[in-house]
Amino acid sequence: MLPLRQDYLPFSRPSFGPEEEREIIECLRSGWITTGPRTHRFEEAFAAFCGAPHAVACNSGTSALQLAVAALGLGPGDDVLVPSFTWVSTAAVVAHQGARPVLCEIDPQAWTMDPVWLERFIETRYKKDAAGLMVGPEGGRPRAMIPVHYAGQAADMAPLMELARKYGLKVIEDAAHCVGSTYQGRHLGLIGDVGCFSFYANKNMTTAEGGMLICRDQALADKLRVLGMHGLSKDAWKRYAKGGSWWQPVVELGFKFNMTDIAASLGLHQLAKVEGFNQRRRQLAAIYDQGLSGLTNLNVCQDLGRGVHARHLYAICLEPGAPLDKTAMIAALAQRNIGAGVHYIPVHIHPYYQDNFGYKRGDLPVTERVYDGQISLPLFPDMTDDDAAYVIDSVRGLLAG
Ligand SMILES: *Cc1c(COP(=O)(O)O)cnc(C)c1O
């Protein structure tokens, strides 16, 4: 193996330049720091970038998902189909609204929601009641699905949308990894009813914390905006501006999920750079692909060519026969000064979901097989080719025993 590097290579690091610094300072000096002109400019720019009719900014990707679930009216008695292989937010937002997260299987190549499995699952899980409507064992009706576009690659949307039509399901896209990703020429988030993005610190572009919703329907966009701002009627953010009115009726049970103009200051410039960031991510992924090929004990999350891949993660999976397991590999990489991640501990493995929804290990074998060996390698735009070569050398060396 190459000699030990002296500095720590993190799993991820955001890239900022003088543009972000200048914009934040101007925002602070403008006297308007929370939702205002910069957030609205950012929403317009994001909508234009995606080709979306509407975009609503919020304070995290989780908030975006929460608003989507709330705005679609999902609640008690509703089942929402969610892949278990995701960040816990995708399921938590469903449970918060009183609906049931029904955890689903992924396919073994791209690690996204498996439509073949899903159809079989729906057909076995739900029975027809006296009125001819589908009902699950806990009494819930299937109402929606939240496919996750894992690592920046689209879930298999054509057959998933087919199932959504067949069973009358709403579709929320968890596009947290996907600024810049497409499916059949359309930006992700525009295929279902609503798409949710995250601008968390390690995502393809960041506002430190932040999120965005996109949708095609004006009424839905209005509802998302109202729900995200205390349930106050439209344009409530202007109430402290010149000409703003004191009369602000609350028309919905709302949340406080709006984006600040400080965050939007970052977002405006990150968005302008994100295509370049993603290009660099794809170059690094290609280096990894080539450097890690031919290893018998290692699988890689595959790019199945479903569209433009934003390459949020470079995810690998150690096979059961590998000379060291995932925990040992992560520890050994840390000793080599390499930061690695796990994406994700499946939702059905977390104690809360086992205790409250009856899930257990053994429920979703493909998800568990991937999880047991899964590691995410460092990937961020400012990483050098040499950094990637060092990681490859370390992984190969460690797998050689
Ligand atoms: C990051 C992420 C979220 C949540 O986004 P936050 O901005 O951290 O709240 C949701 N789903 C997935 C798949 C994510 O990766």
Coordinates of N, CA, C and O in Angstrom, one line a residue, residues 47-125:
A47 N -36.2 26.7 -9.7 CA -37.3 26.3 -10.6 C -36.8 26.3 -12.1 O -37.0 25.3 -12.8
A48 N -36.1 27.3 -12.5 CA -35.6 27.4 -13.8 C -34.6 26.3 -14.1 O -34.6 25.7 -15.2
F49 N -33.7 26.1 -13.1 CA -32.7 25.0 -13.3 C -33.3 23.7 -13.6 O -32.9 22.9 -14.4
C50 N -34.4 23.4 -12.9 CA -35.1 22.0 -13.0 C -36.1 22.0 -14.1 O -36.6 21.0 -14.5
G51 N -36.5 23.2 -14.6 CA -37.6 23.3 -15.5 C -38.9 23.0 -14.8 O -39.9 22.4 -15.3
A52 N -39.0 23.5 -13.5 CA -40.2 23.2 -12.7 C -41.1 24.5 -12.7 O -40.6 25.6 -12.5
P53 N -42.4 24.3 -12.8 CA -43.3 25.4 -12.7 C -43.2 26.1 -11.3 O -43.4 27.3 -11.3
H54 N -43.0 25.4 -10.3 CA -43.1 25.9 -8.9 C -41.9 25.4 -8.1 O -41.6 24.2 -8.2
A55 N -41.3 26.2 -7.2 CA -40.3 25.8 -6.3 C -40.6 26.5 -4.9 O -40.9 27.7 -4.9
V56 N -40.5 25.8 -3.9 CA -40.8 26.3 -2.5 C -39.6 25.9 -1.7 O -39.3 24.8 -1.4
A57 N -38.9 26.9 -1.1 CA -37.7 26.7 -0.3 C -38.1 26.4 1.1 O -39.0 27.0 1.6
C58 N -37.3 25.6 1.8 CA -37.5 25.4 3.2 C -36.2 25.1 3.9 O -35.2 25.2 3.3
N59 N -36.3 24.9 5.3 CA -35.1 24.9 6.1 C -34.4 23.6 6.2 O -33.4 23.5 6.8
S60 N -34.9 22.5 5.6 CA -34.2 21.3 5.5 C -34.9 20.4 4.4 O -36.0 20.6 4.1
G61 N -34.2 19.3 4.0 CA -34.8 18.3 3.2 C -35.9 17.6 3.9 O -36.9 17.2 3.3
T62 N -35.7 17.4 5.2 CA -36.7 16.7 6.0 C -38.0 17.5 6.1 O -39.1 17.0 5.9
S63 N -37.8 18.8 6.3 CA -39.0 19.7 6.2 C -39.7 19.6 4.9 O -40.9 19.7 4.9
A64 N -38.9 19.6 3.8 CA -39.6 19.5 2.5 C -40.4 18.2 2.4 O -41.6 18.3 2.0
L65 N -39.9 17.1 2.9 CA -40.6 15.9 2.9 C -41.9 16.0 3.8 O -42.9 15.5 3.4
Q66 N -41.7 16.6 4.9 CA -42.8 16.7 5.9 C -43.9 17.5 5.2 O -45.1 17.2 5.3
L67 N -43.6 18.6 4.6 CA -44.6 19.4 3.9 C -45.3 18.7 2.8 O -46.5 18.8 2.6
A68 N -44.5 17.9 2.1 CA -45.1 17.1 1.0 C -46.2 16.2 1.5 O -47.3 16.1 1.0
V69 N -45.8 15.4 2.6 CA -46.7 14.4 3.2 C -48.0 15.2 3.7 O -49.1 14.7 3.5
A70 N -47.7 16.3 4.4 CA -48.9 17.0 5.0 C -49.8 17.6 3.9 O -51.0 17.5 3.9
A71 N -49.1 18.2 2.8 CA -49.9 18.9 1.8 C -50.7 17.9 1.0 O -51.8 18.3 0.5
L72 N -50.3 16.7 0.9 CA -51.0 15.7 0.1 C -52.1 15.1 1.0 O -52.8 14.2 0.6
G73 N -52.2 15.5 2.2 CA -53.3 15.1 3.1 C -53.2 13.7 3.7 O -54.1 13.1 4.0
L74 N -51.9 13.2 3.8 CA -51.7 11.9 4.3 C -51.8 11.9 5.8 O -51.2 12.8 6.4
G75 N -52.4 10.9 6.4 CA -52.6 10.9 7.8 C -53.0 9.5 8.4 O -52.8 8.5 7.7
P76 N -53.6 9.5 9.5 CA -54.1 8.3 10.1 C -54.9 7.4 9.2 O -55.8 8.0 8.5
G77 N -54.6 6.1 9.2 CA -55.4 5.2 8.3 C -54.8 5.1 6.9 O -55.2 4.3 6.0
D78 N -53.7 5.9 6.6 CA -53.0 5.8 5.3 C -51.7 5.1 5.4 O -50.9 5.3 6.3
D79 N -51.4 4.2 4.4 CA -50.2 3.6 4.3 C -49.3 4.3 3.3 O -49.8 4.6 2.2
V80 N -48.0 4.5 3.6 CA -47.2 5.1 2.6 C -46.0 4.2 2.4 O -45.3 3.8 3.3
L81 N -45.8 3.8 1.1 CA -44.7 2.8 0.8 C -43.4 3.6 0.6 O -43.3 4.5 -0.1
V82 N -42.4 3.2 1.4 CA -41.1 3.8 1.5 C -40.0 2.8 1.5 O -40.1 1.8 2.2
P83 N -38.9 3.0 0.7 CA -37.9 2.0 0.8 C -37.2 2.1 2.2 O -37.0 3.2 2.7
S84 N -36.9 0.9 2.7 CA -36.2 0.9 4.0 C -34.8 1.5 3.9 O -34.2 2.0 4.9
F85 N -34.2 1.3 2.7 CA -32.8 1.7 2.5 C -32.8 3.2 2.2 O -32.6 3.6 1.0
T86 N -32.9 4.0 3.2 CA -32.9 5.5 3.1 C -32.5 6.1 4.4 O -32.5 5.5 5.4
W87 N -32.3 7.5 4.3 CA -32.1 8.2 5.6 C -33.5 8.2 6.2 O -34.5 8.2 5.6
V88 N -33.5 8.1 7.6 CA -34.7 7.9 8.4 C -35.8 8.9 8.1 O -37.0 8.6 8.3
S89 N -35.4 10.1 7.7 CA -36.4 11.2 7.4 C -37.6 10.7 6.5 O -38.7 11.1 6.7
T90 N -37.2 9.9 5.5 CA -38.2 9.5 4.5 C -39.4 8.8 5.2 O -40.6 8.9 4.8
A91 N -39.1 8.0 6.2 CA -40.1 7.3 7.0 C -40.7 8.1 8.1 O -41.9 8.1 8.4
A92 N -39.8 8.9 8.8 CA -40.2 9.7 10.0 C -41.3 10.7 9.6 O -42.3 10.8 10.4
V93 N -41.2 11.3 8.5 CA -42.2 12.3 8.1 C -43.6 11.7 8.0 O -44.6 12.3 8.2
V94 N -43.6 10.5 7.5 CA -44.9 9.7 7.4 C -45.5 9.5 8.7 O -46.7 9.7 9.0
A95 N -44.6 8.9 9.6 CA -45.1 8.6 11.0 C -45.6 9.9 11.7 O -46.5 9.9 12.5
H96 N -44.9 11.0 11.5 CA -45.2 12.3 12.2 C -46.7 12.7 11.8 O -47.3 13.4 12.6
Q97 N -47.1 12.4 10.6 CA -48.5 12.8 10.2 C -49.5 11.7 10.6 O -50.7 11.9 10.3
G98 N -49.0 10.7 11.3 CA -50.0 9.7 11.8 C -50.2 8.6 10.8 O -51.1 7.7 11.0
A99 N -49.6 8.6 9.7 CA -49.7 7.6 8.6 C -48.7 6.5 9.0 O -47.8 6.7 9.8
R100 N -48.8 5.4 8.3 CA -47.9 4.2 8.5 C -46.8 4.2 7.4 O -47.1 4.0 6.2
P101 N -45.5 4.2 7.8 CA -44.5 3.9 6.8 C -44.4 2.4 6.6 O -44.1 1.7 7.5
V102 N -44.7 2.0 5.3 CA -44.7 0.6 5.0 C -43.4 0.4 4.2 O -43.2 0.9 3.1
L103 N -42.5 -0.3 4.9 CA -41.1 -0.4 4.3 C -40.9 -1.4 3.2 O -41.4 -2.5 3.3
C104 N -40.2 -1.0 2.2 CA -40.1 -1.7 0.9 C -38.7 -2.1 0.6 O -37.7 -1.5 1.1
E105 N -38.6 -3.1 -0.4 CA -37.4 -3.7 -0.8 C -36.7 -2.9 -1.9 O -37.4 -2.1 -2.7
I106 N -35.4 -3.0 -2.1 CA -34.7 -2.4 -3.2 C -34.2 -3.5 -4.2 O -34.2 -4.7 -3.8
D107 N -33.8 -3.0 -5.4 CA -33.2 -4.0 -6.3 C -31.8 -4.1 -6.0 O -31.1 -3.2 -5.5
P108 N -31.1 -5.3 -6.4 CA -29.8 -5.5 -6.0 C -28.7 -4.8 -6.8 O -27.5 -4.8 -6.4
Q109 N -29.1 -4.1 -7.9 CA -28.0 -3.4 -8.6 C -27.9 -1.9 -8.3 O -26.9 -1.4 -8.0
A110 N -29.1 -1.2 -8.4 CA -29.1 0.3 -8.2 C -29.5 0.7 -6.8 O -29.4 1.8 -6.4
W111 N -30.0 -0.3 -6.1 CA -30.4 -0.1 -4.7 C -31.5 0.9 -4.5 O -31.6 1.7 -3.6
T112 N -32.4 1.0 -5.5 CA -33.6 1.8 -5.4 C -34.8 0.9 -5.4 O -34.8 -0.3 -5.7
M113 N -36.0 1.5 -5.0 CA -37.2 0.8 -4.8 C -37.5 -0.2 -6.0 O -37.4 0.2 -7.2
D114 N -37.8 -1.4 -5.7 CA -37.9 -2.5 -6.7 C -39.4 -2.6 -7.1 O -40.2 -3.1 -6.4
P115 N -39.7 -2.2 -8.4 CA -41.1 -2.2 -8.8 C -41.7 -3.6 -8.9 O -42.9 -3.8 -8.6
V116 N -40.9 -4.6 -9.2 CA -41.4 -6.0 -9.4 C -41.8 -6.5 -8.0 O -42.9 -7.0 -7.8
W117 N -40.9 -6.3 -7.0 CA -41.1 -6.7 -5.7 C -42.4 -5.9 -5.1 O -43.2 -6.5 -4.5
L118 N -42.4 -4.6 -5.5 CA -43.5 -3.8 -4.9 C -44.9 -4.2 -5.3 O -45.8 -4.3 -4.5
E119 N -45.0 -4.6 -6.6 CA -46.3 -5.0 -7.1 C -46.7 -6.3 -6.4 O -47.9 -6.4 -5.9
R120 N -45.8 -7.2 -6.3 CA -46.1 -8.5 -5.6 C -46.5 -8.3 -4.2 O -47.4 -8.8 -3.6
F121 N -45.7 -7.4 -3.6 CA -46.0 -7.0 -2.1 C -47.4 -6.4 -1.9 O -48.1 -6.8 -1.0
I122 N -47.7 -5.5 -2.8 CA -49.0 -4.8 -2.7 C -50.1 -5.9 -2.9 O -51.1 -5.9 -2.1
E123 N -49.9 -6.7 -3.8 CA -51.0 -7.7 -4.1 C -51.1 -8.7 -3.0 O -52.2 -9.2 -2.7
T124 N -50.1 -9.0 -2.2 CA -50.2 -10.0 -1.1 C -50.6 -9.2 0.2 O -51.4 -9.8 1.0
R125 N -50.1 -8.0 0.4 CA -50.4 -7.3 1.7 C -51.8 -6.9 1.8 O -52.4 -6.9 2.9

